[in-house]
Amino acid sequence: MGKKGGNRNKAKDGYDKPNKPRGEAGRVTQGEDSDAFSDAGSEITHLTLDDDMTSVIGEDTLEEDDAEFGDSPRDRLEEFLDNASHKNPAIRTAAVKNIQVLLTKYYLYETLDKWKTSVIELIEKNIKKSEAEAVLLSTLTALLSIQMGMDVGGSLEQILAIMRQMCADSSQPETVRTNCALALGICVYLSSEQPAQIEDTLQMLRNVWTSVKANSPSSTLFNAAISSWSLLADRSLNIRAVLSEHVKIVSYLDATALDMRVSAGEALGCIYEIAVDNISNAYTFPSHEHIVEKLGELATDSVKYRAKRDRRIQRFTFRQIHDFLRGGETPSEKLLYDMCCKFLHGGMNSHLKSNELIRDVFDLGAVCEEAEHGKKLTKHERLIQQRDIDRTRNIHRAKQRDKRSANFH
């Protein structure tokens, strides 16, 4: 699993000029060299870590433009925070959106540390006022955790309690519940070490995803809740209880919606990884061979009534999960990466270079001097930096493969 978040050394605000995101509405587009996803576009984030890394780092075709916030993102953040407390909801929400864009594009730890109390008070005061503000401010909470990690954890207790309540409340709009579920996963993973808070969040998320039927016409809430639950499951005090959910998860492998099947498959891979790491290198599920056989069927599914694109995505994803249960690569890093991308979008490029916490959880080493001081890199320097990131990541993943291989021989 990725390491617990926490800014061990408080870095200076890194506001190197990030690349504009490719893809519609700022969504991250997938690597074009993957034949398994060549026509998948940016509509699904269930990709390998390698493919996603390539899609947001070192793209020579991406343009740079900071005119939107001038030369001082820090000053603009303070200005937007003033407007975010305005009595007019339109002015308030516009300001929050601008804060989100800033925190997506730039690593602003020191400025946030200065204004942390104001940001938290803003969220606590307004998150229940409307559906729009609930979505915006739960996202802002996630971005705050991505920026500050454990250094903001003690201040988020009330907000996390509110988000758990809203996520669990079936009378709330699905968009609110879904966004709160995703935000809770990131916030608790990166900013909390309190057992009670972790267990409360896990139980609430479990109740949410198990309440969704496999033939439900909408799968967004299920996907968000089970993804966050899977991310946090490793922190549970009762690993056996987490593993007992595999029966329920397997039942969703026959779900009507493709993304529900994929989310269930990834959750199954994550809890299996937890079992191998915490119980036994030789751990197997009850009916393990049946589960592996089921995953194999999904990995080779050629049912004609499914769309060609859906079959391609399903085969690719379940081939990975099937291989992992047979001794392959760990799925948890990919899950964490996908969830960070949901909040950072195209800004993932900037954070991979400048955000100490993000680099830490993905084992990318210390922030390089150029990124930390906001120097604009040349094309050659970007290629060198990308090569260093690739090398670090590949060494880490090779160690994981060696460990899994040794475990299953």
Coordinates of C-alpha atoms in Angstrom, one line a residue:
M1 CA 0.0 0.0 0.0
G2 CA 1.1 3.6 -0.4
K3 CA 2.7 5.1 2.7
K4 CA 0.8 7.2 5.2
G5 CA 0.8 10.8 4.2
G6 CA 2.6 13.5 6.2
N7 CA 4.8 16.4 5.3
R8 CA 7.9 15.5 7.2
N9 CA 9.7 18.6 5.9
K10 CA 7.6 21.6 5.2
A11 CA 8.6 22.6 1.6
K12 CA 8.3 26.1 0.2
D13 CA 5.3 26.8 -1.9
G14 CA 6.1 25.2 -5.3
Y15 CA 4.3 27.1 -8.0
D16 CA 6.1 25.8 -11.1
K17 CA 4.0 26.4 -14.2
P18 CA 2.0 23.3 -14.7
N19 CA 0.7 21.9 -18.0
K20 CA -2.8 22.4 -19.1
P21 CA -4.8 19.2 -18.9
R22 CA -5.7 17.4 -22.1
G23 CA -9.1 16.0 -22.6
E24 CA -12.6 17.4 -22.2
A25 CA -13.4 19.4 -19.1
G26 CA -9.8 19.1 -17.9
R27 CA -10.0 15.3 -17.4
V28 CA -6.8 13.3 -17.8
T29 CA -6.7 11.4 -21.0
Q30 CA -5.2 8.0 -21.3
G31 CA -1.9 7.0 -22.8
E32 CA -2.4 6.4 -26.5
D33 CA 0.1 3.6 -26.7
S34 CA -2.1 1.2 -24.8
D35 CA -4.1 -0.9 -27.3
A36 CA -6.4 -2.0 -24.5
F37 CA -7.6 1.6 -24.0
S38 CA -7.0 3.2 -27.4
D39 CA -10.6 4.2 -27.8
A40 CA -11.5 4.5 -24.1
G41 CA -10.9 8.2 -24.0
S42 CA -11.0 9.9 -20.6
E43 CA -14.3 8.4 -19.4
I44 CA -12.8 5.9 -17.0
T45 CA -9.9 6.0 -14.6
H46 CA -9.3 2.2 -14.1
L47 CA -5.9 2.2 -15.7
T48 CA -2.5 1.0 -14.8
L49 CA -0.2 3.3 -12.8
D50 CA 2.3 3.3 -15.7
D51 CA -0.3 4.4 -18.3
D52 CA -1.6 7.1 -16.0
M53 CA 1.9 8.4 -15.1
T54 CA 2.7 8.7 -18.8
S55 CA -0.6 10.6 -19.5
V56 CA 0.2 13.5 -17.1
I57 CA 4.0 13.8 -17.0
G58 CA 6.5 14.8 -19.7
E59 CA 4.0 15.5 -22.5
D60 CA 5.8 17.8 -25.0
T61 CA 2.5 18.7 -26.6
L62 CA 1.0 20.4 -23.5
E63 CA 1.2 24.2 -23.3
E64 CA 1.9 26.3 -20.3
D65 CA -0.2 29.3 -19.2
D66 CA -0.2 31.1 -15.9
A67 CA -1.9 34.3 -17.0
E68 CA -5.1 33.1 -15.2
F69 CA -3.5 33.8 -11.8
G70 CA -0.7 36.2 -12.6
D71 CA 2.6 36.0 -11.0
S72 CA 1.5 35.4 -7.4
P73 CA -0.9 32.4 -6.8
R74 CA -0.4 33.0 -3.0
D75 CA -1.9 36.5 -3.2
R76 CA -4.7 35.3 -5.3
L77 CA -5.5 32.5 -2.7
E78 CA -5.8 35.1 0.0
E79 CA -8.1 37.2 -2.2
F80 CA -10.3 34.3 -3.0
L81 CA -10.5 33.3 0.6
D82 CA -11.9 36.8 1.4
N83 CA -14.6 36.4 -1.3
A84 CA -15.4 32.8 -0.1
S85 CA -16.9 34.2 3.1
H86 CA -19.3 36.6 1.1
K87 CA -23.0 36.5 1.9
N88 CA -23.9 36.2 -1.7
P89 CA -23.9 32.5 -2.6
A90 CA -22.8 33.2 -6.3
I91 CA -19.8 35.2 -5.2
R92 CA -19.0 32.6 -2.5
T93 CA -19.1 29.6 -4.8
A94 CA -17.2 31.3 -7.5
A95 CA -14.4 32.1 -5.0
V96 CA -14.3 28.4 -3.8
K97 CA -14.1 27.2 -7.4
N98 CA -11.1 29.5 -7.9
I99 CA -9.5 28.2 -4.8
Q100 CA -9.9 24.7 -6.1
V101 CA -8.2 25.6 -9.4
L102 CA -5.3 27.1 -7.5
L103 CA -4.8 24.1 -5.2
T104 CA -5.1 21.8 -8.2
K105 CA -2.5 23.6 -10.2
Y106 CA 0.0 24.7 -7.5
Y107 CA 1.6 23.3 -4.4
L108 CA 0.9 26.0 -1.8
Y109 CA 1.8 24.4 1.5
E110 CA 3.1 27.4 3.3
T111 CA 0.3 29.7 2.3
L112 CA -2.3 27.1 3.3
D113 CA -0.5 26.6 6.6
K114 CA -1.0 30.3 7.2
W115 CA -4.6 30.3 6.2
K116 CA -5.5 26.8 7.4
T117 CA -7.9 28.0 10.1
S118 CA -9.8 30.2 7.7
V119 CA -10.2 27.5 5.1
I120 CA -11.5 25.0 7.7
E121 CA -13.9 27.5 9.1
L122 CA -15.2 28.3 5.6
I123 CA -15.8 24.6 4.9
E124 CA -17.5 23.9 8.3
K125 CA -19.8 27.0 7.9
N126 CA -21.0 26.4 4.4
I127 CA -20.8 22.7 3.5
K128 CA -24.4 22.1 4.5
K129 CA -25.9 25.1 2.8
S130 CA -26.7 23.7 -0.6
E131 CA -25.9 20.7 -2.9
A132 CA -23.5 22.8 -5.0
E133 CA -21.6 24.0 -1.9
A134 CA -21.5 20.5 -0.4
V135 CA -19.8 19.2 -3.6
L136 CA -17.4 22.1 -3.9
L137 CA -16.4 22.1 -0.2
S138 CA -16.0 18.3 0.1
T139 CA -13.6 18.6 -2.9
L140 CA -11.8 21.5 -1.2
T141 CA -11.4 19.3 1.9
A142 CA -9.8 16.6 -0.2
L143 CA -7.4 19.1 -1.9
L144 CA -6.5 20.4 1.6
S145 CA -5.4 16.9 2.6
I146 CA -3.5 16.4 -0.6
Q147 CA -1.6 19.6 0.0
M148 CA -1.0 19.2 3.8
G149 CA -1.4 15.6 4.7
M150 CA -1.1 14.8 8.5
D151 CA -0.4 18.4 9.2
V152 CA -4.1 19.2 8.8
G153 CA -5.5 16.0 10.2
G154 CA -6.3 17.2 13.7
S155 CA -8.3 20.1 12.3
L156 CA -10.5 18.1 10.1
E157 CA -12.4 16.0 12.6
Q158 CA -15.6 18.0 12.5
I159 CA -15.6 18.3 8.7
L160 CA -15.0 14.5 8.3
A161 CA -17.9 13.8 10.7
I162 CA -20.2 16.0 8.7
M163 CA -19.1 14.3 5.4
R164 CA -19.7 10.9 6.9
Q165 CA -23.2 12.0 8.0
M166 CA -24.0 13.4 4.5
C167 CA -22.6 10.4 2.7
A168 CA -24.7 8.0 4.8
D169 CA -27.9 10.0 4.4
S170 CA -30.0 8.5 1.6
S171 CA -32.1 11.7 1.4
Q172 CA -29.0 13.6 0.2
P173 CA -28.5 14.0 -3.6
E174 CA -26.3 11.2 -5.1
T175 CA -23.8 13.8 -6.3
V176 CA -23.2 15.0 -2.7
R177 CA -23.0 11.4 -1.3
T178 CA -20.6 10.4 -4.1
N179 CA -18.3 13.3 -3.7
C180 CA -18.3 13.0 0.1
A181 CA -17.4 9.3 -0.3
L182 CA -14.4 10.1 -2.5
A183 CA -13.2 13.0 -0.4
L184 CA -13.4 10.8 2.8
G185 CA -11.2 8.2 1.2
I186 CA -8.5 10.7 0.3
C187 CA -8.8 12.7 3.6
V188 CA -8.7 9.8 6.0
Y189 CA -5.9 8.1 4.1
L190 CA -3.6 11.1 3.9
S191 CA -4.6 13.0 7.0
S192 CA -5.8 10.7 9.8
E193 CA -4.1 8.2 12.1
Q194 CA -7.0 8.0 14.6
P195 CA -8.3 4.4 14.8
A196 CA -11.8 5.5 15.8
Q197 CA -12.1 7.9 12.8
I198 CA -10.8 5.2 10.4
E199 CA -13.2 2.6 11.7
D200 CA -16.2 4.9 11.6
T201 CA -15.4 5.9 8.0
L202 CA -14.8 2.3 7.0
Q203 CA -18.1 1.1 8.5
M204 CA -20.1 4.0 6.9
L205 CA -18.6 3.4 3.5
R206 CA -19.2 -0.3 3.8
N207 CA -22.9 0.4 4.6
V208 CA -23.2 2.6 1.6
W209 CA -21.7 0.3 -1.1
T210 CA -23.4 -2.8 0.2
S211 CA -26.8 -1.0 0.1
V212 CA -26.5 -0.5 -3.7
K213 CA -28.0 -3.3 -5.8
A214 CA -25.9 -5.0 -8.5
N215 CA -28.6 -4.1 -11.1
S216 CA -28.8 -0.5 -10.0
P217 CA -29.2 2.0 -12.9
S218 CA -26.6 4.3 -11.3
S219 CA -23.2 3.0 -10.1
T220 CA -21.4 6.3 -9.2
L221 CA -22.1 6.1 -5.5
F222 CA -21.1 2.4 -5.3
N223 CA -17.9 3.1 -7.2
A224 CA -16.9 6.0 -4.9
A225 CA -17.8 4.2 -1.7
I226 CA -16.1 0.9 -2.5
S227 CA -13.0 2.6 -3.9
S228 CA -12.6 4.7 -0.7
W229 CA -13.4 1.6 1.5
S230 CA -10.7 -0.4 -0.4
L231 CA -8.2 2.4 0.1
L232 CA -8.8 2.6 3.8
A233 CA -9.2 -1.2 4.5
D234 CA -5.5 -1.6 5.2
R235 CA -5.9 0.7 8.2
S236 CA -8.6 -1.4 9.8
L237 CA -8.1 -2.9 13.3
N238 CA -10.1 -5.9 12.2
I239 CA -8.5 -7.3 9.0
R240 CA -10.5 -10.5 9.2
A241 CA -13.8 -8.5 9.1
V242 CA -12.5 -6.7 6.0
L243 CA -11.6 -10.0 4.3
S244 CA -15.0 -11.4 5.1
E245 CA -16.5 -8.9 2.7
H246 CA -15.0 -10.8 -0.2
V247 CA -18.3 -12.8 -0.7
K248 CA -20.3 -9.6 -1.1
I249 CA -17.7 -8.1 -3.4
V250 CA -17.7 -11.2 -5.6
S251 CA -21.5 -10.8 -6.1
Y252 CA -20.9 -7.5 -7.8
L253 CA -18.7 -9.1 -10.4
D254 CA -22.0 -9.9 -12.2
A255 CA -23.3 -6.4 -12.0
T256 CA -25.0 -4.8 -14.9
A257 CA -22.8 -1.8 -15.2
L258 CA -19.2 -2.2 -16.4
D259 CA -17.7 0.3 -14.0
M260 CA -19.4 -1.4 -11.1
R261 CA -17.9 -4.8 -12.1
V262 CA -14.5 -3.1 -12.4
S263 CA -14.7 -1.3 -9.1
A264 CA -15.7 -4.6 -7.4
G265 CA -12.8 -6.4 -9.1
E266 CA -10.3 -3.7 -7.9
A267 CA -11.7 -3.9 -4.4
L268 CA -11.2 -7.7 -4.4
G269 CA -7.6 -7.2 -5.5
C270 CA -7.0 -4.7 -2.8
I271 CA -8.3 -6.8 0.1
Y272 CA -6.3 -9.8 -1.2
E273 CA -3.2 -7.7 -1.1
I274 CA -4.1 -6.8 2.5
A275 CA -4.4 -10.5 3.4
V276 CA -1.1 -11.4 1.8
D277 CA 0.7 -8.5 3.6
N278 CA -0.9 -8.9 7.0
I279 CA -1.9 -12.6 7.4
S280 CA 0.2 -14.9 5.2
N281 CA 2.2 -14.8 2.0
A282 CA 0.3 -18.0 1.0
Y283 CA -3.2 -16.6 1.9
T284 CA -6.1 -17.7 -0.3
F285 CA -9.7 -16.8 -0.2
P286 CA -12.3 -19.5 0.6
S287 CA -13.3 -20.8 -2.8
H288 CA -10.1 -19.1 -4.1
E289 CA -10.0 -21.1 -7.3
H290 CA -13.6 -20.3 -8.1
I291 CA -12.9 -16.6 -7.7
V292 CA -9.8 -16.8 -9.9
E293 CA -11.9 -18.7 -12.5
K294 CA -14.6 -16.0 -12.4
L295 CA -11.9 -13.3 -12.9
G296 CA -10.5 -15.3 -15.8
E297 CA -13.9 -15.4 -17.4
L298 CA -14.3 -11.6 -17.1
A299 CA -10.7 -11.2 -18.5
T300 CA -11.6 -13.1 -21.6
D301 CA -15.3 -12.0 -22.0
S302 CA -16.3 -11.8 -25.6
V303 CA -20.1 -11.5 -25.2
K304 CA -21.3 -9.7 -28.3
Y305 CA -24.1 -7.8 -26.6
R306 CA -21.5 -5.8 -24.7
A307 CA -20.1 -2.8 -26.5
K308 CA -16.6 -3.4 -28.0
R309 CA -15.1 -0.6 -25.9
D310 CA -16.7 -2.1 -22.7
R311 CA -15.3 -5.6 -23.5
R312 CA -11.9 -4.1 -24.1
I313 CA -11.8 -2.2 -20.8
Q314 CA -13.2 -5.2 -18.9
R315 CA -10.7 -7.7 -20.3
F316 CA -7.8 -5.4 -19.6
T317 CA -8.8 -4.6 -16.0
F318 CA -9.7 -8.2 -15.0
R319 CA -6.6 -9.6 -16.6
Q320 CA -4.6 -7.5 -14.2
I321 CA -6.7 -8.5 -11.2
H322 CA -6.6 -12.2 -12.2
D323 CA -2.8 -12.1 -12.6
F324 CA -2.5 -10.4 -9.2
L325 CA -4.4 -13.2 -7.4
R326 CA -2.0 -15.6 -9.3
G327 CA 1.0 -13.7 -7.9
G328 CA 1.2 -10.5 -9.9
E329 CA 1.5 -6.8 -9.2
T330 CA -0.2 -4.9 -6.4
P331 CA -3.4 -2.9 -7.3
S332 CA -3.4 -0.5 -4.4
E333 CA -1.0 2.2 -5.8
K334 CA -3.2 2.4 -8.9
L335 CA -6.3 2.9 -6.9
L336 CA -4.7 5.7 -4.8
Y337 CA -3.4 7.3 -8.0
D338 CA -6.8 7.2 -9.7
M339 CA -8.5 8.8 -6.7
C340 CA -5.9 11.6 -6.6
C341 CA -6.5 12.2 -10.3
K342 CA -10.2 12.6 -9.6
F343 CA -9.4 15.7 -7.5
L344 CA -6.3 17.0 -9.2
H345 CA -7.2 16.3 -12.9
G346 CA -4.5 17.8 -15.1
G347 CA -2.8 19.3 -12.1
M348 CA -1.4 15.9 -11.2
N349 CA 1.6 16.8 -13.3
S350 CA 2.5 19.8 -11.1
H351 CA 1.9 17.8 -7.9
L352 CA 4.1 14.9 -9.0
K353 CA 6.9 17.4 -9.4
S354 CA 6.4 19.7 -6.5
N355 CA 4.1 18.1 -3.8
E356 CA 6.3 16.5 -1.2
L357 CA 3.4 14.4 0.2
I358 CA 2.3 13.1 -3.2
R359 CA 5.9 12.2 -4.1
D360 CA 6.3 10.4 -0.8
V361 CA 3.2 8.2 -1.1
F362 CA 4.4 7.1 -4.6
D363 CA 8.0 6.7 -3.6
L364 CA 9.3 9.3 -6.1
G365 CA 12.0 10.7 -3.9
A366 CA 12.6 14.2 -2.7
V367 CA 11.3 17.2 -4.6
C368 CA 13.8 18.3 -7.2
E369 CA 15.3 21.8 -6.8
E370 CA 13.9 23.1 -10.1
A371 CA 10.3 22.2 -9.2
E372 CA 10.6 23.5 -5.6
H373 CA 11.7 26.9 -6.7
G374 CA 9.4 27.3 -9.6
K375 CA 12.0 27.3 -12.3
K376 CA 10.6 26.7 -15.8
L377 CA 12.2 23.5 -17.1
T378 CA 13.5 23.2 -20.7
K379 CA 12.3 20.3 -22.8
H380 CA 15.6 18.4 -22.2
E381 CA 15.3 19.0 -18.4
R382 CA 11.7 17.7 -18.4
L383 CA 12.8 14.5 -20.2
I384 CA 15.6 14.0 -17.6
Q385 CA 13.2 14.5 -14.8
Q386 CA 10.7 12.1 -16.4
R387 CA 13.4 9.5 -16.8
D388 CA 14.3 9.8 -13.1
I389 CA 10.7 9.4 -12.0
D390 CA 10.3 6.4 -14.3
R391 CA 13.5 4.8 -13.0
T392 CA 12.4 5.3 -9.3
R393 CA 9.0 3.9 -10.0
N394 CA 10.2 0.9 -12.0
I395 CA 12.7 0.0 -9.3
H396 CA 9.9 0.1 -6.7
R397 CA 7.5 -2.0 -8.8
A398 CA 10.3 -4.5 -9.6
K399 CA 10.8 -5.1 -5.9
Q400 CA 7.1 -5.7 -5.5
R401 CA 7.1 -8.2 -8.4
D402 CA 10.1 -10.0 -6.9
K403 CA 8.4 -10.2 -3.5
R404 CA 5.1 -11.6 -5.0
S405 CA 7.0 -14.1 -7.2
A406 CA 8.9 -15.3 -4.1
N407 CA 5.7 -15.7 -2.2
F408 CA 4.0 -17.9 -4.7
H409 CA 6.9 -20.3 -5.4

